[in-house]
mmCIF file of C-alpha atoms in Angstrom:
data_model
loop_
_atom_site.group_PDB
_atom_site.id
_atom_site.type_symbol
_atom_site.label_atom_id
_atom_site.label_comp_id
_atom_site.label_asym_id
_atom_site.label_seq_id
_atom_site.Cartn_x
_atom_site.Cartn_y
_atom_site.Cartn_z
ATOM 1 C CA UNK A 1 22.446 -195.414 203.921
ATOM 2 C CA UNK A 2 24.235 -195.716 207.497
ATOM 3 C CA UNK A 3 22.150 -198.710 209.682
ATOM 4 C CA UNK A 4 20.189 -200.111 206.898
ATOM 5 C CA UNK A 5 17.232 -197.331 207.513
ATOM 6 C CA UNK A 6 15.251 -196.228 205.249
ATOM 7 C CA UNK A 7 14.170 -192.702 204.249
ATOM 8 C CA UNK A 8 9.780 -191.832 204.320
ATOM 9 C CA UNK A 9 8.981 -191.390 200.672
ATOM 10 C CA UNK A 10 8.720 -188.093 199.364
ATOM 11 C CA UNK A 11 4.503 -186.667 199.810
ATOM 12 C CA UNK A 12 2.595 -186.718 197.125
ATOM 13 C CA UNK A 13 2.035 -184.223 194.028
ATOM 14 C CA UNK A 14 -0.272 -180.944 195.173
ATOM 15 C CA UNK A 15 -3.640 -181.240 193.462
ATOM 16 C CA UNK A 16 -2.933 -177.375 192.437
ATOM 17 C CA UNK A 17 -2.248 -177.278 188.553
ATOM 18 C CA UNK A 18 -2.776 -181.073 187.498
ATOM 19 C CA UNK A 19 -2.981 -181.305 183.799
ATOM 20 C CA UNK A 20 -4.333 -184.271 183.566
ATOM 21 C CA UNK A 21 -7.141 -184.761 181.382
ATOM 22 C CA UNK A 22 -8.557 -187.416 182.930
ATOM 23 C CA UNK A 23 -8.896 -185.160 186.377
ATOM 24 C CA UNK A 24 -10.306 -182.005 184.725
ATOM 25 C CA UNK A 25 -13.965 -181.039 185.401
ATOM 26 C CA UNK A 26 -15.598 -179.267 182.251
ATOM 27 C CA UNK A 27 -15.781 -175.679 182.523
ATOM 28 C CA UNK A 28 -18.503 -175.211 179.918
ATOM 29 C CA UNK A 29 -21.690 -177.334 178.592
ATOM 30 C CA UNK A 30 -21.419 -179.615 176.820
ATOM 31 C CA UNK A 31 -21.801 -179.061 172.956
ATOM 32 C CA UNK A 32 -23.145 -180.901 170.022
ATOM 33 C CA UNK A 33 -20.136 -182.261 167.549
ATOM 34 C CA UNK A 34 -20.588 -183.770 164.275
ATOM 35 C CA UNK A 35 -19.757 -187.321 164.147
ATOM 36 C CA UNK A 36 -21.384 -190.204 165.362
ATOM 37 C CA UNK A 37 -18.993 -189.870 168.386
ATOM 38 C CA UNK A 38 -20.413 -188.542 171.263
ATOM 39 C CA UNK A 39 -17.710 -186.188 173.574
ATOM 40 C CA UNK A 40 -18.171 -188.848 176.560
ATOM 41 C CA UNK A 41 -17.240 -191.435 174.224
ATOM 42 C CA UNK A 42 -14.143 -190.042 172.780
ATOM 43 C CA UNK A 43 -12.315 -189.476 176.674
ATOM 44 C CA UNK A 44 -12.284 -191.490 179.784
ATOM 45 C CA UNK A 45 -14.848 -191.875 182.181
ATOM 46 C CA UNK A 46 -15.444 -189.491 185.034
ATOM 47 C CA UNK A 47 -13.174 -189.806 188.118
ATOM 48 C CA UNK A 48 -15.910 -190.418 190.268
ATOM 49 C CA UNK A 49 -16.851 -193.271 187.440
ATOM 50 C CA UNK A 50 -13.323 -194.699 188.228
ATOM 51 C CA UNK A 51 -13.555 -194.456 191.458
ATOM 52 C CA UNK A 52 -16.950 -195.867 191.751
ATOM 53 C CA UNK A 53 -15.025 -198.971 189.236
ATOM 54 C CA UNK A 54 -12.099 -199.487 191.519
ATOM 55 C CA UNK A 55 -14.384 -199.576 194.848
ATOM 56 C CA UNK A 56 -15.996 -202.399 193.062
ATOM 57 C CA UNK A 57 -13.480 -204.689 193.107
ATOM 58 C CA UNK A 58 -13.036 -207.594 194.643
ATOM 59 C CA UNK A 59 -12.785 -207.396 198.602
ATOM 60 C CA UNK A 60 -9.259 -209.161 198.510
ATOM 61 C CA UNK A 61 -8.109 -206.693 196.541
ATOM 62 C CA UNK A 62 -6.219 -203.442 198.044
ATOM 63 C CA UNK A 63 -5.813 -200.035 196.946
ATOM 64 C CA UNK A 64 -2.732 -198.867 195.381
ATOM 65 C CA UNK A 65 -2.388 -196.547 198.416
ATOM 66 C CA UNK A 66 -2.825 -199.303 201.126
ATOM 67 C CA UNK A 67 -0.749 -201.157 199.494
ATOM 68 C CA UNK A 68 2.070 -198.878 199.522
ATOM 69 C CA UNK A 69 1.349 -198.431 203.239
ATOM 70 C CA UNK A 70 1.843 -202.115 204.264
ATOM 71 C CA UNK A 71 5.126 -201.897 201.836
ATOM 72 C CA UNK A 72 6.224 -199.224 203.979
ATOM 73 C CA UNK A 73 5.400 -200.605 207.435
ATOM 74 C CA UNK A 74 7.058 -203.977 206.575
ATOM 75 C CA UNK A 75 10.145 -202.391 205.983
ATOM 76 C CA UNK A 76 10.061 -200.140 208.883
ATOM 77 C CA UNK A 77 9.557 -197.021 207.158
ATOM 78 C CA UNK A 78 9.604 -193.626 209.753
ATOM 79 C CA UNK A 79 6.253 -192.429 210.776
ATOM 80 C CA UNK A 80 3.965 -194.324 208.118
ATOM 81 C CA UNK A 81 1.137 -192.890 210.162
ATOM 82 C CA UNK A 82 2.001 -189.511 209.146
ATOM 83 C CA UNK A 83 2.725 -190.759 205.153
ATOM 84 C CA UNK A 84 -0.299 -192.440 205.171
ATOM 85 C CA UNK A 85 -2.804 -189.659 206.473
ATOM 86 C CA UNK A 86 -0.957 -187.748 204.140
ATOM 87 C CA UNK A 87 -1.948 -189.785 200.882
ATOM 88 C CA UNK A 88 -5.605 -190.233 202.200
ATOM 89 C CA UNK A 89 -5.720 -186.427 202.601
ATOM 90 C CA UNK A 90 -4.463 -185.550 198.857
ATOM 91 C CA UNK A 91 -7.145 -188.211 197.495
ATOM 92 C CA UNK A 92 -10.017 -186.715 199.380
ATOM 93 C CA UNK A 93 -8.337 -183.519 198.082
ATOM 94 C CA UNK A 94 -9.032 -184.159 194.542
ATOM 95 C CA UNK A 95 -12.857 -185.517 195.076
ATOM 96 C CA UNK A 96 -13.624 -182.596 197.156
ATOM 97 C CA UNK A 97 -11.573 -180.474 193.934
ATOM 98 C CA UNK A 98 -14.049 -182.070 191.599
ATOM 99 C CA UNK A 99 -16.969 -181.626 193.931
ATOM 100 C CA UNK A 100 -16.614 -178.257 194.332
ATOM 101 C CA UNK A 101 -16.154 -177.207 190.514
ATOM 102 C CA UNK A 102 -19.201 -178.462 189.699
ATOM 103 C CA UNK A 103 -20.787 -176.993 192.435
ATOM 104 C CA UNK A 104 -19.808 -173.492 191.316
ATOM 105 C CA UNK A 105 -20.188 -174.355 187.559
ATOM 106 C CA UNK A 106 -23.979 -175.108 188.755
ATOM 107 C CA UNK A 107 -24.248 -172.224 190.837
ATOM 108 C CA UNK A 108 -23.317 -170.016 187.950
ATOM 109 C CA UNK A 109 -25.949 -171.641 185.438
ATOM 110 C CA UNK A 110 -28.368 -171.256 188.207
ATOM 111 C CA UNK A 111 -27.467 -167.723 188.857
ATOM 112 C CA UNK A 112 -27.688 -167.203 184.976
ATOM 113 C CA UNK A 113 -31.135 -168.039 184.901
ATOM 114 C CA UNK A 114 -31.898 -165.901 188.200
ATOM 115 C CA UNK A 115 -30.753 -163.014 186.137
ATOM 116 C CA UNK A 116 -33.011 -163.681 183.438
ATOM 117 C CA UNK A 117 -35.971 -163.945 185.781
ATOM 118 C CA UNK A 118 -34.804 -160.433 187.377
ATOM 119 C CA UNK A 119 -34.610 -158.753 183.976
ATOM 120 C CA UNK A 120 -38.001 -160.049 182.805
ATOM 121 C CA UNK A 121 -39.395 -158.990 186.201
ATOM 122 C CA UNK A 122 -38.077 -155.287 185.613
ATOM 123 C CA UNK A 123 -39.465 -155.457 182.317
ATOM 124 C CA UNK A 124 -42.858 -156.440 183.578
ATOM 125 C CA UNK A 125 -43.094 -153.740 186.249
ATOM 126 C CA UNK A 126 -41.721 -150.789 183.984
ATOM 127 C CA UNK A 127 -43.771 -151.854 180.762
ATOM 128 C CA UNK A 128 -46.811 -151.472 182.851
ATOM 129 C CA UNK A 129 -48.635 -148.450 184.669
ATOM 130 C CA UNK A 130 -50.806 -150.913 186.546
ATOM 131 C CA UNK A 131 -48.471 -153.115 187.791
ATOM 132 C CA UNK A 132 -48.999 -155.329 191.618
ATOM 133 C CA UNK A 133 -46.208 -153.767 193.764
ATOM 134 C CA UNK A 134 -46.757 -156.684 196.168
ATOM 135 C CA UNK A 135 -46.570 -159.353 193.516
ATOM 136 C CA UNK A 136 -43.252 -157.511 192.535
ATOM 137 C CA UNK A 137 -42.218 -157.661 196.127
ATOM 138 C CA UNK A 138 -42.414 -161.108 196.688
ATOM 139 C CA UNK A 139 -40.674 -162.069 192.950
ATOM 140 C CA UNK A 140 -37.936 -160.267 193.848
ATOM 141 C CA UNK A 141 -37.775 -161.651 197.242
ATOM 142 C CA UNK A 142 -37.606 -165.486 196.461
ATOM 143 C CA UNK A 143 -35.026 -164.674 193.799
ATOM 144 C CA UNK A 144 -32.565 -163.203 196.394
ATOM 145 C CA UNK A 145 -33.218 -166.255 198.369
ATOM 146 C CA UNK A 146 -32.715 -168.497 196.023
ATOM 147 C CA UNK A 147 -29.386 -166.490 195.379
ATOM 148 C CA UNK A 148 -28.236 -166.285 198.817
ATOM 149 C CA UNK A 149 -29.134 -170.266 198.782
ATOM 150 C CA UNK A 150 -26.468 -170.501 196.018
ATOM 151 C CA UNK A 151 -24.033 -168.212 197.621
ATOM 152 C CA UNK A 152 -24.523 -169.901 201.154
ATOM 153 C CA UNK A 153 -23.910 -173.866 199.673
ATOM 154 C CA UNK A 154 -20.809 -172.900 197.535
ATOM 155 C CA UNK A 155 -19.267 -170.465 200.497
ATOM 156 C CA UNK A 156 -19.477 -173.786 202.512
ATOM 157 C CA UNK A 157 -18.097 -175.892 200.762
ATOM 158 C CA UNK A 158 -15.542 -173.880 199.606
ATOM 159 C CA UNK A 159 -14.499 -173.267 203.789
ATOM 160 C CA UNK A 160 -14.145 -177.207 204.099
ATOM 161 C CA UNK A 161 -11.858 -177.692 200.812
ATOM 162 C CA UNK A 162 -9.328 -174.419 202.293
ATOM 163 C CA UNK A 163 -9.858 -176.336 205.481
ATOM 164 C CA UNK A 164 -8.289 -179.364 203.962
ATOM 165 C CA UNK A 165 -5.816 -177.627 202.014
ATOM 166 C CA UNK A 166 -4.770 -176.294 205.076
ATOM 167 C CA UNK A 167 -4.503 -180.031 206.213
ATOM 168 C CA UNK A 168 -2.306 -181.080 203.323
ATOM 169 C CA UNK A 169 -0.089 -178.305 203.635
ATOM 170 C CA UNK A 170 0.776 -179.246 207.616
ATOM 171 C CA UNK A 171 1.092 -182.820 206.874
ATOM 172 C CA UNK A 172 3.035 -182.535 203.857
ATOM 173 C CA UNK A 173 5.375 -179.960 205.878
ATOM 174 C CA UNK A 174 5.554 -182.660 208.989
ATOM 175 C CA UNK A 175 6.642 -185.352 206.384
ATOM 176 C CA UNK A 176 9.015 -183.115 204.019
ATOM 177 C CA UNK A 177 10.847 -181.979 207.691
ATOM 178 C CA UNK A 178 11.225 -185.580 209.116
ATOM 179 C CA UNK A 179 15.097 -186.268 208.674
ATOM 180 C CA UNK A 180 15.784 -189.419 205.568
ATOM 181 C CA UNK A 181 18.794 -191.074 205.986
#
């Protein structure tokens, strides 16, 4: 390494794909096993449970991330500014990644039960010849609120997580470009 300089560390892993199972959000409710183990029991907690763990730690403390940082600033590392909003950026990543999976895992189960209410409320008004029109009227009308509700929260939040996709992807390009020696 000519002049003693040192390279910026590569950016971190893309939160597209992970395998982890300690990062993955359930997909479907839970169901009831045999055993006297319960499912929480046999895996690790939660991220937000180990986040919520590590912020609890003692003030001196820092996080593996800051850490890093200072490492990287003593040693004169090229635009740590850059490597460092980089890192934060990935870790909000994957608690906005878990955020919005469960948000669309409870939209679905809400919409589920939406779709129930619809059906039951077509029943009603074709099983009967003396049915309220205006009572149908206004069913039907605070279900496709509450569904455009749904629709509106998860659209939303799904704009701010491409937002910050599109975040990583600029910084991570600005750091992968800068020359390492």
């Amino acid at each position: 390494k000519p002049g003693g300089e040192k390279g910026c560390p590569p950016p971190p892993p893309k939160p597209k794909g992970r395998k982890s199972s300690q990062s993955k959000v359930p997909y479907s409710p839970p169901r009831p096993q045999s055993g006297s183990l319960s499912r929480a029991s046999s895996k690790s907690p939660p991220r937000k449970e180990r986040i919520e763990s590590k912020s609890s730690a003692p003030p001196s403390s820092s996080s593996d991330v800051d850490l890093l940082h200072s490492s990287l600033q003593s040693s004169g590392s090229c635009a740590l500014s850059d490597v460092a909003l980089l890192h934060k950026t990935v870790d909000r990543i994957f608690e906005e990644e878990e955020t919005l999976l469960n948000l669309h895992m409870s939209t679905i189960q809400e919409s589920a039960e939406l779709l129930t209410l619809e059906g039951k409320l077509l029943q009603e008004v074709q099983g009967k010849e003396d049915y309220s029109i205006d009572d149908y009227a206004k069913k039907l009308e605070d279900i496709i609120d509450r569904k455009l509700g749904l629709i509106e929260r998860l659209s939303g939040r799904l704009k701010g997580f491409r937002g910050m996709l599109k975040e990583e992807e600029i910084l991570s390009q600005k750091v992968g470009s800068m020359p390492s020696y």
